[in-house]
């Protein structure tokens, strides 16, 4: 096996499994059923940690806070830093729940069943700082939660998948609500149908037949790059969504659940009975991170110049200007002054309403 690994497989355990599968899992991988690099997944499995589970809520002064709770749907690995810049990616579900007649007491975290609404927060050092996963939250409440979580992480940039296909348009409902209550949403520029030279700004990511493979290729590349497996050919490719900067810090993943989803993702999506919600959320966060400035201590740091990146940076910088940590003094007046909203229930997060 060592000779085969060194001579025929280029040192890759994944390729060895494809050539000489020693287990059912390797057999499936050898048939191309898992699209993400198994060597990278194995690398990250050695980096996982449980984090701290709990829930994001607000205190009596309507300030976002984190409450530890062993059954909470939110896991945090790093609390927001005063100078931290973050990006949040989200994938929404309809909030329904399938209950087996044989097991009506099924745990809400059970893998088999309806899709989850999921979110992942990355900092601009590409470290996974938080993960949210819940299958029974509806799109309206999920939007409220994302606004609260995004505010908790220094009014970070939020990117939501608009539609997941198969009739799931929950993302549009989430975006519709977020547009009213949250100021810092990921946008992209596309050609307007009115004319070839006209462009329009679009909020939320659209999983078109061209965009989705490119987004998945972005996730593949960042996984391999974080694990030290990237090749020169992978660094720049027309088949990968977004841009590439060799100064980017390596991606750091700590979630076992995310790795399980990556391991069960095929060219047709999640394997039967499995889920891909966290995979999509990771892709959304990686795309959003491209509009977030690199850490200032990275050599040859150059601030991003796009309009959307400037807006995101300005909002985050404004958040960090306070003399005390922003979450200690957050209230409705600050929200209205910063985001230009009026005290109207349609344009104010529910958790800021008295």
GROMACS .gro file of C-alpha atoms in nm:
model
  354
    1UNK     CA    1   0.000   0.000   0.000
    2UNK     CA    2   0.283   0.241   0.079
    3UNK     CA    3   0.441   0.171  -0.261
    4UNK     CA    4   0.105   0.224  -0.434
    5UNK     CA    5   0.048   0.549  -0.242
    6UNK     CA    6   0.388   0.687  -0.334
    7UNK     CA    7   0.417   0.568  -0.694
    8UNK     CA    8   0.068   0.551  -0.839
    9UNK     CA    9  -0.131   0.793  -0.625
   10UNK     CA   10   0.101   1.092  -0.587
   11UNK     CA   11   0.087   1.065  -0.209
   12UNK     CA   12  -0.291   1.118  -0.207
   13UNK     CA   13  -0.494   0.899   0.026
   14UNK     CA   14  -0.804   0.993  -0.171
   15UNK     CA   15  -0.656   0.863  -0.493
   16UNK     CA   16  -0.538   0.548  -0.316
   17UNK     CA   17  -0.895   0.490  -0.202
   18UNK     CA   18  -1.013   0.532  -0.559
   19UNK     CA   19  -0.755   0.289  -0.693
   20UNK     CA   20  -0.782   0.032  -0.413
   21UNK     CA   21  -1.087   0.100  -0.194
   22UNK     CA   22  -1.058  -0.059   0.148
   23UNK     CA   23  -1.402   0.038   0.277
   24UNK     CA   24  -1.753   0.114   0.158
   25UNK     CA   25  -1.692   0.486   0.201
   26UNK     CA   26  -1.382   0.472  -0.020
   27UNK     CA   27  -1.573   0.262  -0.271
   28UNK     CA   28  -1.841   0.529  -0.301
   29UNK     CA   29  -1.574   0.800  -0.334
   30UNK     CA   30  -1.405   0.596  -0.606
   31UNK     CA   31  -1.730   0.608  -0.801
   32UNK     CA   32  -1.727   0.987  -0.788
   33UNK     CA   33  -2.020   1.017  -0.549
   34UNK     CA   34  -1.842   1.261  -0.318
   35UNK     CA   35  -1.710   1.570  -0.493
   36UNK     CA   36  -1.502   1.725  -0.214
   37UNK     CA   37  -1.143   1.619  -0.155
   38UNK     CA   38  -1.129   1.343   0.105
   39UNK     CA   39  -0.771   1.433   0.201
   40UNK     CA   40  -0.885   1.786   0.284
   41UNK     CA   41  -1.181   1.658   0.486
   42UNK     CA   42  -0.950   1.425   0.679
   43UNK     CA   43  -0.720   1.719   0.749
   44UNK     CA   44  -1.004   1.929   0.890
   45UNK     CA   45  -1.137   1.643   1.100
   46UNK     CA   46  -0.819   1.674   1.301
   47UNK     CA   47  -0.902   2.040   1.370
   48UNK     CA   48  -1.263   2.010   1.489
   49UNK     CA   49  -1.382   2.126   1.829
   50UNK     CA   50  -1.721   2.135   1.997
   51UNK     CA   51  -1.738   2.511   2.044
   52UNK     CA   52  -2.001   2.659   2.274
   53UNK     CA   53  -2.368   2.594   2.201
   54UNK     CA   54  -2.640   2.842   2.284
   55UNK     CA   55  -2.878   3.092   2.134
   56UNK     CA   56  -2.864   3.450   2.013
   57UNK     CA   57  -3.119   3.670   2.182
   58UNK     CA   58  -3.153   4.018   2.328
   59UNK     CA   59  -3.141   4.145   2.682
   60UNK     CA   60  -3.381   4.385   2.853
   61UNK     CA   61  -3.219   4.676   2.670
   62UNK     CA   62  -3.276   4.503   2.335
   63UNK     CA   63  -2.905   4.434   2.282
   64UNK     CA   64  -2.797   4.113   2.106
   65UNK     CA   65  -2.638   3.869   2.347
   66UNK     CA   66  -2.534   3.504   2.343
   67UNK     CA   67  -2.682   3.271   2.604
   68UNK     CA   68  -2.509   2.935   2.653
   69UNK     CA   69  -2.750   2.644   2.619
   70UNK     CA   70  -2.657   2.282   2.553
   71UNK     CA   71  -2.961   2.243   2.326
   72UNK     CA   72  -2.914   2.574   2.144
   73UNK     CA   73  -2.904   2.584   1.764
   74UNK     CA   74  -2.611   2.827   1.752
   75UNK     CA   75  -2.250   2.717   1.803
   76UNK     CA   76  -1.981   2.977   1.863
   77UNK     CA   77  -1.608   2.919   1.838
   78UNK     CA   78  -1.503   3.284   1.859
   79UNK     CA   79  -1.687   3.578   2.005
   80UNK     CA   80  -1.690   3.905   1.806
   81UNK     CA   81  -1.377   4.113   1.844
   82UNK     CA   82  -1.404   4.488   1.857
   83UNK     CA   83  -1.190   4.532   1.546
   84UNK     CA   84  -1.317   4.217   1.377
   85UNK     CA   85  -1.464   4.203   1.027
   86UNK     CA   86  -1.699   3.917   0.940
   87UNK     CA   87  -1.911   3.765   0.666
   88UNK     CA   88  -2.225   3.557   0.719
   89UNK     CA   89  -2.359   3.306   0.466
   90UNK     CA   90  -2.705   3.155   0.493
   91UNK     CA   91  -2.924   2.890   0.331
   92UNK     CA   92  -3.295   2.901   0.417
   93UNK     CA   93  -3.555   2.627   0.437
   94UNK     CA   94  -3.932   2.649   0.456
   95UNK     CA   95  -3.928   2.560   0.824
   96UNK     CA   96  -4.139   2.246   0.794
   97UNK     CA   97  -4.065   1.928   0.986
   98UNK     CA   98  -4.113   1.570   0.881
   99UNK     CA   99  -4.208   1.348   1.175
  100UNK     CA  100  -4.181   0.972   1.147
  101UNK     CA  101  -4.491   0.785   1.262
  102UNK     CA  102  -4.257   0.541   1.433
  103UNK     CA  103  -4.067   0.816   1.614
  104UNK     CA  104  -4.273   1.128   1.680
  105UNK     CA  105  -4.020   1.237   1.940
  106UNK     CA  106  -3.743   1.268   1.681
  107UNK     CA  107  -3.478   1.515   1.787
  108UNK     CA  108  -3.473   1.837   1.585
  109UNK     CA  109  -3.104   1.777   1.515
  110UNK     CA  110  -3.173   1.435   1.362
  111UNK     CA  111  -3.001   1.413   1.024
  112UNK     CA  112  -3.286   1.237   0.846
  113UNK     CA  113  -3.583   1.458   0.769
  114UNK     CA  114  -3.662   1.796   0.619
  115UNK     CA  115  -3.399   2.056   0.534
  116UNK     CA  116  -3.243   2.291   0.784
  117UNK     CA  117  -3.205   2.668   0.778
  118UNK     CA  118  -2.833   2.716   0.824
  119UNK     CA  119  -2.581   2.996   0.864
  120UNK     CA  120  -2.204   3.017   0.892
  121UNK     CA  121  -1.999   3.317   1.005
  122UNK     CA  122  -1.636   3.358   0.895
  123UNK     CA  123  -1.399   3.631   1.005
  124UNK     CA  124  -1.165   3.799   0.757
  125UNK     CA  125  -0.890   3.560   0.861
  126UNK     CA  126  -1.114   3.288   0.717
  127UNK     CA  127  -1.174   3.129   1.052
  128UNK     CA  128  -1.512   2.974   1.119
  129UNK     CA  129  -1.647   3.164   1.419
  130UNK     CA  130  -2.013   3.055   1.436
  131UNK     CA  131  -2.265   2.808   1.295
  132UNK     CA  132  -2.645   2.799   1.314
  133UNK     CA  133  -2.869   2.509   1.212
  134UNK     CA  134  -3.242   2.472   1.274
  135UNK     CA  135  -3.510   2.289   1.074
  136UNK     CA  136  -3.821   2.432   1.243
  137UNK     CA  137  -3.763   2.807   1.204
  138UNK     CA  138  -3.971   2.981   0.935
  139UNK     CA  139  -3.821   3.229   0.683
  140UNK     CA  140  -3.951   3.541   0.864
  141UNK     CA  141  -3.804   3.438   1.198
  142UNK     CA  142  -3.484   3.320   1.027
  143UNK     CA  143  -3.441   3.668   0.877
  144UNK     CA  144  -3.487   3.822   1.222
  145UNK     CA  145  -3.231   3.584   1.365
  146UNK     CA  146  -2.980   3.658   1.087
  147UNK     CA  147  -3.019   4.032   1.149
  148UNK     CA  148  -2.956   3.976   1.519
  149UNK     CA  149  -2.659   3.744   1.457
  150UNK     CA  150  -2.516   3.977   1.194
  151UNK     CA  151  -2.547   4.270   1.433
  152UNK     CA  152  -2.378   4.066   1.705
  153UNK     CA  153  -2.082   4.018   1.469
  154UNK     CA  154  -2.022   4.389   1.412
  155UNK     CA  155  -2.299   4.444   1.154
  156UNK     CA  156  -2.125   4.196   0.925
  157UNK     CA  157  -2.198   4.143   0.556
  158UNK     CA  158  -2.477   3.886   0.502
  159UNK     CA  159  -2.523   3.675   0.189
  160UNK     CA  160  -2.833   3.455   0.146
  161UNK     CA  161  -2.908   3.205  -0.129
  162UNK     CA  162  -3.222   3.329  -0.303
  163UNK     CA  163  -3.366   2.997  -0.417
  164UNK     CA  164  -3.259   2.640  -0.355
  165UNK     CA  165  -3.463   2.483  -0.635
  166UNK     CA  166  -3.725   2.209  -0.593
  167UNK     CA  167  -3.982   2.474  -0.512
  168UNK     CA  168  -3.789   2.608  -0.212
  169UNK     CA  169  -3.816   2.986  -0.235
  170UNK     CA  170  -3.760   3.045   0.136
  171UNK     CA  171  -3.448   3.246   0.057
  172UNK     CA  172  -3.654   3.510  -0.120
  173UNK     CA  173  -3.871   3.547   0.187
  174UNK     CA  174  -3.565   3.585   0.407
  175UNK     CA  175  -3.414   3.845   0.172
  176UNK     CA  176  -3.741   4.037   0.152
  177UNK     CA  177  -3.746   4.078   0.528
  178UNK     CA  178  -3.373   4.147   0.558
  179UNK     CA  179  -3.393   4.429   0.305
  180UNK     CA  180  -3.624   4.610   0.546
  181UNK     CA  181  -3.437   4.550   0.870
  182UNK     CA  182  -3.067   4.502   0.791
  183UNK     CA  183  -2.836   4.744   0.606
  184UNK     CA  184  -2.538   4.532   0.506
  185UNK     CA  185  -2.640   4.271   0.248
  186UNK     CA  186  -2.419   4.111  -0.016
  187UNK     CA  187  -2.491   4.238  -0.367
  188UNK     CA  188  -2.374   4.161  -0.714
  189UNK     CA  189  -2.401   4.350  -1.040
  190UNK     CA  190  -2.573   4.201  -1.343
  191UNK     CA  191  -2.691   4.316  -1.683
  192UNK     CA  192  -3.040   4.458  -1.694
  193UNK     CA  193  -3.281   4.314  -1.948
  194UNK     CA  194  -3.370   4.666  -2.060
  195UNK     CA  195  -3.044   4.717  -2.244
  196UNK     CA  196  -2.699   4.564  -2.295
  197UNK     CA  197  -2.524   4.854  -2.122
  198UNK     CA  198  -2.763   4.882  -1.828
  199UNK     CA  199  -2.670   4.715  -1.502
  200UNK     CA  200  -2.862   4.654  -1.185
  201UNK     CA  201  -2.764   4.562  -0.831
  202UNK     CA  202  -2.903   4.232  -0.707
  203UNK     CA  203  -2.924   4.127  -0.343
  204UNK     CA  204  -2.871   3.761  -0.263
  205UNK     CA  205  -2.701   3.487  -0.461
  206UNK     CA  206  -2.883   3.307  -0.741
  207UNK     CA  207  -2.800   2.936  -0.792
  208UNK     CA  208  -2.813   2.935  -1.171
  209UNK     CA  209  -2.689   2.643  -1.378
  210UNK     CA  210  -2.362   2.831  -1.431
  211UNK     CA  211  -2.322   2.994  -1.091
  212UNK     CA  212  -2.376   2.693  -0.867
  213UNK     CA  213  -2.095   2.475  -1.011
  214UNK     CA  214  -1.862   2.772  -0.985
  215UNK     CA  215  -1.962   2.832  -0.623
  216UNK     CA  216  -1.902   2.466  -0.538
  217UNK     CA  217  -1.564   2.487  -0.712
  218UNK     CA  218  -1.483   2.785  -0.489
  219UNK     CA  219  -1.563   2.576  -0.182
  220UNK     CA  220  -1.350   2.290  -0.321
  221UNK     CA  221  -1.055   2.519  -0.383
  222UNK     CA  222  -1.070   2.686  -0.040
  223UNK     CA  223  -1.093   2.349   0.133
  224UNK     CA  224  -0.786   2.224  -0.053
  225UNK     CA  225  -0.602   2.552  -0.002
  226UNK     CA  226  -0.672   2.549   0.372
  227UNK     CA  227  -0.541   2.194   0.390
  228UNK     CA  228  -0.225   2.285   0.196
  229UNK     CA  229  -0.323   2.079  -0.109
  230UNK     CA  230  -0.389   2.350  -0.370
  231UNK     CA  231  -0.210   2.345  -0.707
  232UNK     CA  232  -0.111   2.642  -0.922
  233UNK     CA  233  -0.378   2.547  -1.176
  234UNK     CA  234  -0.649   2.575  -0.911
  235UNK     CA  235  -0.552   2.921  -0.795
  236UNK     CA  236  -0.702   3.102  -1.094
  237UNK     CA  237  -0.975   2.944  -1.305
  238UNK     CA  238  -1.272   3.064  -1.509
  239UNK     CA  239  -1.464   2.769  -1.369
  240UNK     CA  240  -1.450   2.901  -1.011
  241UNK     CA  241  -1.687   3.167  -0.878
  242UNK     CA  242  -1.537   3.485  -0.737
  243UNK     CA  243  -1.177   3.598  -0.728
  244UNK     CA  244  -0.851   3.472  -0.584
  245UNK     CA  245  -0.586   3.641  -0.374
  246UNK     CA  246  -0.280   3.446  -0.262
  247UNK     CA  247  -0.263   3.665   0.049
  248UNK     CA  248  -0.586   3.518   0.184
  249UNK     CA  249  -0.532   3.329   0.509
  250UNK     CA  250  -0.614   2.956   0.489
  251UNK     CA  251  -0.970   2.850   0.560
  252UNK     CA  252  -1.018   2.711   0.911
  253UNK     CA  253  -1.313   2.481   0.985
  254UNK     CA  254  -1.403   2.345   1.328
  255UNK     CA  255  -1.750   2.197   1.270
  256UNK     CA  256  -1.795   1.820   1.253
  257UNK     CA  257  -2.146   1.867   1.112
  258UNK     CA  258  -2.017   2.077   0.824
  259UNK     CA  259  -1.751   1.818   0.745
  260UNK     CA  260  -2.013   1.544   0.746
  261UNK     CA  261  -2.220   1.740   0.494
  262UNK     CA  262  -1.914   1.798   0.276
  263UNK     CA  263  -1.838   1.428   0.291
  264UNK     CA  264  -2.192   1.342   0.178
  265UNK     CA  265  -2.214   1.594  -0.106
  266UNK     CA  266  -2.222   1.453  -0.460
  267UNK     CA  267  -2.242   1.599  -0.809
  268UNK     CA  268  -2.621   1.567  -0.769
  269UNK     CA  269  -2.630   1.739  -0.431
  270UNK     CA  270  -2.657   1.581  -0.088
  271UNK     CA  271  -2.682   1.204  -0.077
  272UNK     CA  272  -3.029   1.063  -0.017
  273UNK     CA  273  -3.138   1.130   0.338
  274UNK     CA  274  -2.853   1.376   0.399
  275UNK     CA  275  -2.829   1.754   0.388
  276UNK     CA  276  -2.623   2.026   0.221
  277UNK     CA  277  -2.748   2.334   0.407
  278UNK     CA  278  -2.418   2.408   0.579
  279UNK     CA  279  -2.227   2.347   0.254
  280UNK     CA  280  -2.433   2.615   0.079
  281UNK     CA  281  -2.400   2.849   0.379
  282UNK     CA  282  -2.021   2.808   0.362
  283UNK     CA  283  -2.024   2.896  -0.008
  284UNK     CA  284  -2.234   3.207   0.062
  285UNK     CA  285  -1.996   3.316   0.338
  286UNK     CA  286  -1.689   3.267   0.116
  287UNK     CA  287  -1.845   3.477  -0.160
  288UNK     CA  288  -1.938   3.751   0.088
  289UNK     CA  289  -1.588   3.746   0.235
  290UNK     CA  290  -1.452   3.872  -0.098
  291UNK     CA  291  -1.621   4.205  -0.026
  292UNK     CA  292  -1.463   4.227   0.320
  293UNK     CA  293  -1.115   4.383   0.354
  294UNK     CA  294  -0.820   4.163   0.444
  295UNK     CA  295  -0.666   4.203   0.791
  296UNK     CA  296  -0.446   4.511   0.804
  297UNK     CA  297  -0.141   4.314   0.917
  298UNK     CA  298  -0.127   4.106   0.599
  299UNK     CA  299   0.171   4.214   0.381
  300UNK     CA  300   0.090   4.445   0.089
  301UNK     CA  301  -0.257   4.500   0.223
  302UNK     CA  302  -0.470   4.691  -0.028
  303UNK     CA  303  -0.821   4.805   0.067
  304UNK     CA  304  -1.090   4.670  -0.162
  305UNK     CA  305  -1.225   4.923  -0.407
  306UNK     CA  306  -1.568   4.793  -0.510
  307UNK     CA  307  -1.867   5.002  -0.407
  308UNK     CA  308  -2.018   4.714  -0.214
  309UNK     CA  309  -1.692   4.642  -0.031
  310UNK     CA  310  -1.656   5.011   0.062
  311UNK     CA  311  -2.008   5.018   0.202
  312UNK     CA  312  -1.953   4.700   0.402
  313UNK     CA  313  -1.626   4.834   0.542
  314UNK     CA  314  -1.783   5.170   0.629
  315UNK     CA  315  -2.066   5.006   0.821
  316UNK     CA  316  -1.828   4.783   1.012
  317UNK     CA  317  -1.592   5.075   1.084
  318UNK     CA  318  -1.881   5.285   1.208
  319UNK     CA  319  -1.979   5.000   1.439
  320UNK     CA  320  -1.631   4.991   1.589
  321UNK     CA  321  -1.600   5.368   1.651
  322UNK     CA  322  -1.774   5.355   1.990
  323UNK     CA  323  -1.562   5.411   2.303
  324UNK     CA  324  -1.701   5.092   2.456
  325UNK     CA  325  -1.785   4.757   2.297
  326UNK     CA  326  -2.080   4.824   2.070
  327UNK     CA  327  -2.299   4.551   2.219
  328UNK     CA  328  -2.283   4.725   2.560
  329UNK     CA  329  -2.458   5.034   2.427
  330UNK     CA  330  -2.672   4.906   2.144
  331UNK     CA  331  -3.028   5.033   2.140
  332UNK     CA  332  -3.304   5.148   1.907
  333UNK     CA  333  -3.174   5.504   1.882
  334UNK     CA  334  -2.835   5.385   1.759
  335UNK     CA  335  -3.004   5.149   1.514
  336UNK     CA  336  -3.220   5.428   1.370
  337UNK     CA  337  -2.934   5.678   1.347
  338UNK     CA  338  -2.690   5.431   1.190
  339UNK     CA  339  -2.919   5.259   0.945
  340UNK     CA  340  -3.154   5.541   0.849
  341UNK     CA  341  -3.469   5.361   0.958
  342UNK     CA  342  -3.764   5.518   1.132
  343UNK     CA  343  -3.947   5.369   1.427
  344UNK     CA  344  -4.179   5.164   1.213
  345UNK     CA  345  -4.253   4.798   1.272
  346UNK     CA  346  -4.201   4.721   0.902
  347UNK     CA  347  -3.845   4.852   0.898
  348UNK     CA  348  -3.725   4.756   1.244
  349UNK     CA  349  -3.614   4.413   1.363
  350UNK     CA  350  -3.868   4.254   1.592
  351UNK     CA  351  -3.605   4.216   1.865
  352UNK     CA  352  -3.564   4.597   1.879
  353UNK     CA  353  -3.934   4.664   1.919
  354UNK     CA  354  -4.056   4.749   2.264
   0.00000   0.00000   0.00000
